[in-house]
Coordinates of C-alpha atoms in Angstrom, one line a residue:
Chain P
D1 CA 99.7 91.6 96.2
I2 CA 98.4 91.3 99.8
Q3 CA 95.6 93.6 100.7
M4 CA 94.8 94.7 104.3
T5 CA 91.3 95.6 105.3
Q6 CA 90.9 97.4 108.6
S7 CA 87.6 98.0 110.2
P8 CA 85.8 100.1 111.4
S9 CA 87.3 103.3 109.9
S10 CA 86.0 105.1 113.0
L11 CA 84.3 104.4 116.3
S12 CA 82.9 106.3 119.3
A13 CA 82.9 104.7 122.7
S14 CA 82.6 105.7 126.3
V15 CA 85.4 105.7 128.9
G16 CA 85.7 102.2 130.3
D17 CA 84.3 100.5 127.2
R18 CA 85.9 97.6 125.5
V19 CA 87.0 98.6 122.0
T20 CA 87.8 96.1 119.2
I21 CA 89.4 96.8 115.8
T22 CA 89.9 94.1 113.2
C23 CA 92.4 93.7 110.4
Q24 CA 92.0 91.1 107.6
A25 CA 94.7 90.1 105.2
S26 CA 93.9 88.8 101.7
Q27 CA 96.3 85.9 102.3
D28 CA 98.0 84.1 105.1
I29 CA 100.5 86.3 106.8
S30 CA 101.2 84.0 109.7
N31 CA 101.6 86.3 112.8
Y32 CA 103.4 89.2 111.0
L33 CA 100.9 91.8 112.0
N34 CA 101.6 94.9 114.0
W35 CA 99.5 97.6 115.6
Y36 CA 100.3 101.3 116.0
Q37 CA 98.8 104.3 117.7
Q38 CA 99.0 107.7 116.2
K39 CA 97.9 110.9 118.1
P40 CA 97.3 114.1 116.1
G41 CA 100.5 115.8 115.0
K42 CA 102.7 112.9 116.3
A43 CA 104.5 110.0 114.8
P44 CA 103.0 106.5 115.0
K45 CA 103.9 104.5 118.1
L46 CA 104.3 100.7 118.1
L47 CA 101.9 99.0 120.5
I48 CA 101.7 95.4 119.5
Y49 CA 104.1 93.4 117.4
D50 CA 103.9 89.9 115.9
A51 CA 100.1 89.9 116.4
S52 CA 100.1 89.6 120.2
N53 CA 103.3 90.9 121.8
L54 CA 103.0 94.0 123.9
E55 CA 105.7 96.5 123.2
T56 CA 107.7 97.4 126.3
G57 CA 106.1 100.2 128.3
V58 CA 102.7 99.9 126.7
P59 CA 99.8 99.6 129.1
S60 CA 98.3 96.1 129.5
R61 CA 94.8 97.3 128.5
F62 CA 96.1 97.0 124.9
S63 CA 96.2 93.6 123.4
G64 CA 96.3 91.8 120.1
S65 CA 95.4 88.4 118.8
G66 CA 95.0 86.4 115.6
S67 CA 97.1 84.6 113.0
G68 CA 96.8 83.7 109.3
T69 CA 94.4 86.2 107.8
D70 CA 92.3 87.6 110.7
F71 CA 93.6 89.8 113.5
T72 CA 92.0 91.7 116.4
F73 CA 93.2 94.7 118.4
T74 CA 91.5 95.4 121.7
I75 CA 91.5 98.1 124.3
S76 CA 90.0 96.5 127.4
S77 CA 88.9 99.7 129.1
L78 CA 89.1 102.8 127.0
Q79 CA 90.8 105.8 128.6
P80 CA 90.7 109.4 127.5
E81 CA 94.4 109.3 126.5
D82 CA 93.6 106.5 124.1
I83 CA 91.9 108.9 121.7
A84 CA 94.0 108.4 118.5
T85 CA 94.0 106.7 115.2
Y86 CA 95.1 103.0 115.2
Y87 CA 96.8 101.3 112.2
C88 CA 97.6 97.7 111.5
Q89 CA 100.7 96.9 109.5
Q90 CA 102.1 94.0 107.6
Y91 CA 105.6 94.3 106.2
D92 CA 105.2 97.2 103.7
L93 CA 101.5 97.7 104.0
F94 CA 99.4 99.6 106.4
G95 CA 95.7 99.3 107.1
G96 CA 93.5 102.3 106.5
G97 CA 93.3 103.3 110.1
T98 CA 90.6 103.4 112.8
K99 CA 89.9 106.7 114.4
V100 CA 88.8 106.2 118.0
E101 CA 86.8 108.9 119.7
I102 CA 85.1 109.3 123.1
K103 CA 81.3 109.3 123.1
Chain F
Q1 CA 117.3 103.5 122.9
V2 CA 117.2 104.7 119.3
Q3 CA 116.5 108.3 118.6
L4 CA 115.7 109.6 115.1
V5 CA 115.8 113.4 114.5
Q6 CA 114.6 114.6 111.1
S7 CA 115.4 117.8 109.2
G8 CA 112.9 120.7 109.2
A9 CA 109.9 121.6 107.1
E10 CA 110.3 122.3 103.4
V11 CA 108.3 124.2 100.9
K12 CA 109.0 123.3 97.2
K13 CA 107.6 124.2 93.8
P14 CA 106.1 121.6 91.5
G15 CA 108.9 119.8 89.6
A16 CA 111.5 120.5 92.2
S17 CA 113.3 117.9 94.4
V18 CA 113.4 117.6 98.2
K19 CA 115.9 115.8 100.4
V20 CA 114.9 115.0 104.0
S21 CA 117.5 113.8 106.5
C22 CA 117.2 111.5 109.5
K23 CA 120.0 111.5 112.1
V24 CA 120.3 108.3 114.2
S25 CA 121.6 108.2 117.8
G26 CA 121.7 105.5 120.3
Y27 CA 122.6 102.9 117.6
T28 CA 124.6 103.0 114.4
L29 CA 122.9 103.0 111.0
T30 CA 124.6 99.7 110.2
E31 CA 122.7 98.0 113.0
L32 CA 119.3 99.1 111.7
S33 CA 117.0 98.8 108.7
M34 CA 115.9 102.3 107.8
H35 CA 112.6 103.0 106.1
W36 CA 110.5 106.0 105.0
V37 CA 106.8 106.3 105.4
R38 CA 104.7 109.3 104.4
Q39 CA 101.3 110.6 105.4
A40 CA 99.3 113.1 103.3
P41 CA 97.1 115.5 105.2
G42 CA 94.2 113.7 106.8
K43 CA 95.2 110.4 105.2
G44 CA 96.8 107.1 106.3
L45 CA 100.3 105.8 106.4
E46 CA 102.1 104.9 103.1
W47 CA 105.4 103.0 103.0
M48 CA 107.8 104.4 100.5
G49 CA 110.8 102.1 100.8
G50 CA 113.7 101.0 102.9
F51 CA 116.6 98.7 103.4
D52 CA 116.0 95.0 103.0
P53 CA 118.7 93.2 105.1
E54 CA 117.9 89.9 103.4
D55 CA 118.9 91.2 100.0
G56 CA 121.3 93.9 101.3
E57 CA 119.6 96.4 99.0
T58 CA 117.2 99.3 99.3
I59 CA 113.8 98.5 97.9
Y60 CA 111.2 101.1 96.8
A61 CA 107.5 101.0 96.6
Q62 CA 106.5 100.6 93.0
K63 CA 104.6 103.9 93.2
F64 CA 107.8 105.8 93.8
Q65 CA 110.2 103.9 91.6
G66 CA 112.3 106.3 89.5
R67 CA 111.4 109.3 91.7
V68 CA 112.8 108.4 95.1
T69 CA 116.3 107.7 96.3
M70 CA 117.2 106.6 99.8
T71 CA 120.8 106.8 100.9
E72 CA 122.8 106.5 104.1
D73 CA 126.0 108.2 105.4
T74 CA 127.3 105.7 107.9
S75 CA 130.1 108.2 108.9
T76 CA 127.5 110.5 110.4
D77 CA 124.7 107.9 111.0
T78 CA 122.4 109.9 108.8
A79 CA 119.8 108.6 106.4
Y80 CA 118.4 110.6 103.5
M81 CA 115.3 110.4 101.3
E82 CA 115.2 112.4 98.1
L83 CA 112.0 112.7 96.1
S84 CA 112.1 114.4 92.7
S85 CA 109.6 115.7 90.2
L86 CA 107.4 116.9 93.1
R87 CA 103.7 117.5 92.5
S88 CA 101.0 118.8 94.8
E89 CA 100.0 115.2 95.8
D90 CA 103.4 114.8 97.4
T91 CA 102.5 117.3 100.1
A92 CA 102.8 115.2 103.2
V93 CA 104.6 114.5 106.4
Y94 CA 107.6 112.2 105.8
Y95 CA 108.7 109.9 108.5
C96 CA 111.9 107.8 108.9
A97 CA 111.3 104.6 110.8
T98 CA 113.5 101.7 111.8
K99 CA 113.3 98.0 112.1
N100 CA 115.8 95.7 113.8
Y101 CA 117.3 93.1 111.5
G102 CA 114.9 90.1 111.4
D103 CA 111.9 92.1 112.7
Y104 CA 108.9 93.1 110.6
Y105 CA 107.7 96.1 112.6
F106 CA 108.8 99.7 112.9
D107 CA 109.9 100.2 116.5
Y108 CA 111.4 103.7 116.3
W109 CA 110.1 106.7 114.3
G110 CA 111.4 110.2 113.6
Q111 CA 109.3 113.2 114.5
G112 CA 108.3 113.8 110.9
T113 CA 109.1 116.4 108.2
L114 CA 106.3 118.3 106.5
V115 CA 107.0 118.8 102.8
T116 CA 104.6 121.3 101.1
V117 CA 104.5 121.4 97.3
S118 CA 102.9 124.6 96.1
S119 CA 103.4 127.0 93.3

């Protein structure tokens, strides 16, 4: 079975900072890696699909990269409204999540 | 634009069953691959199962095999998830979520249904 390792589990950054989250698969998953944002009490929201494609309507400060086993999600300039938990997902498996807070 | 509207919160006793519904609008159920994901309080997302268009069958996560049944009523575009033999660890928010055929990501989500299992 494929394992997904997401890190860090939490981070604290200042407004305007560049934030990076990684997701590592235990075997090659090509570009089948997606990223979601979940705010408290809300359903997850798709941000990035197929590793690097920005979902319609999502701000361009969000981006994704990678292929094979190593993937990166980046917020280029953290905004207060980005406070949330972020998850990577491959087919039927989600990463453990990264809680992003403002310093 | 797909909209998914789920049924309301439920409180069940251990050993009981719960059936959560998910009404689709904007598309028909036959155009979508419906899945269910749950989230225990303070925990991450856990895929429970969904329709696999490549096989034409509903597949379930091994953890829930024998306890979960996912069905669809195409006449009303409503999907259902029934979980039986409930235990306290099943207390969670249950989400329906859809994929387009050929895609591997969940682009639309219901608002979630809280199921509380308590004696």
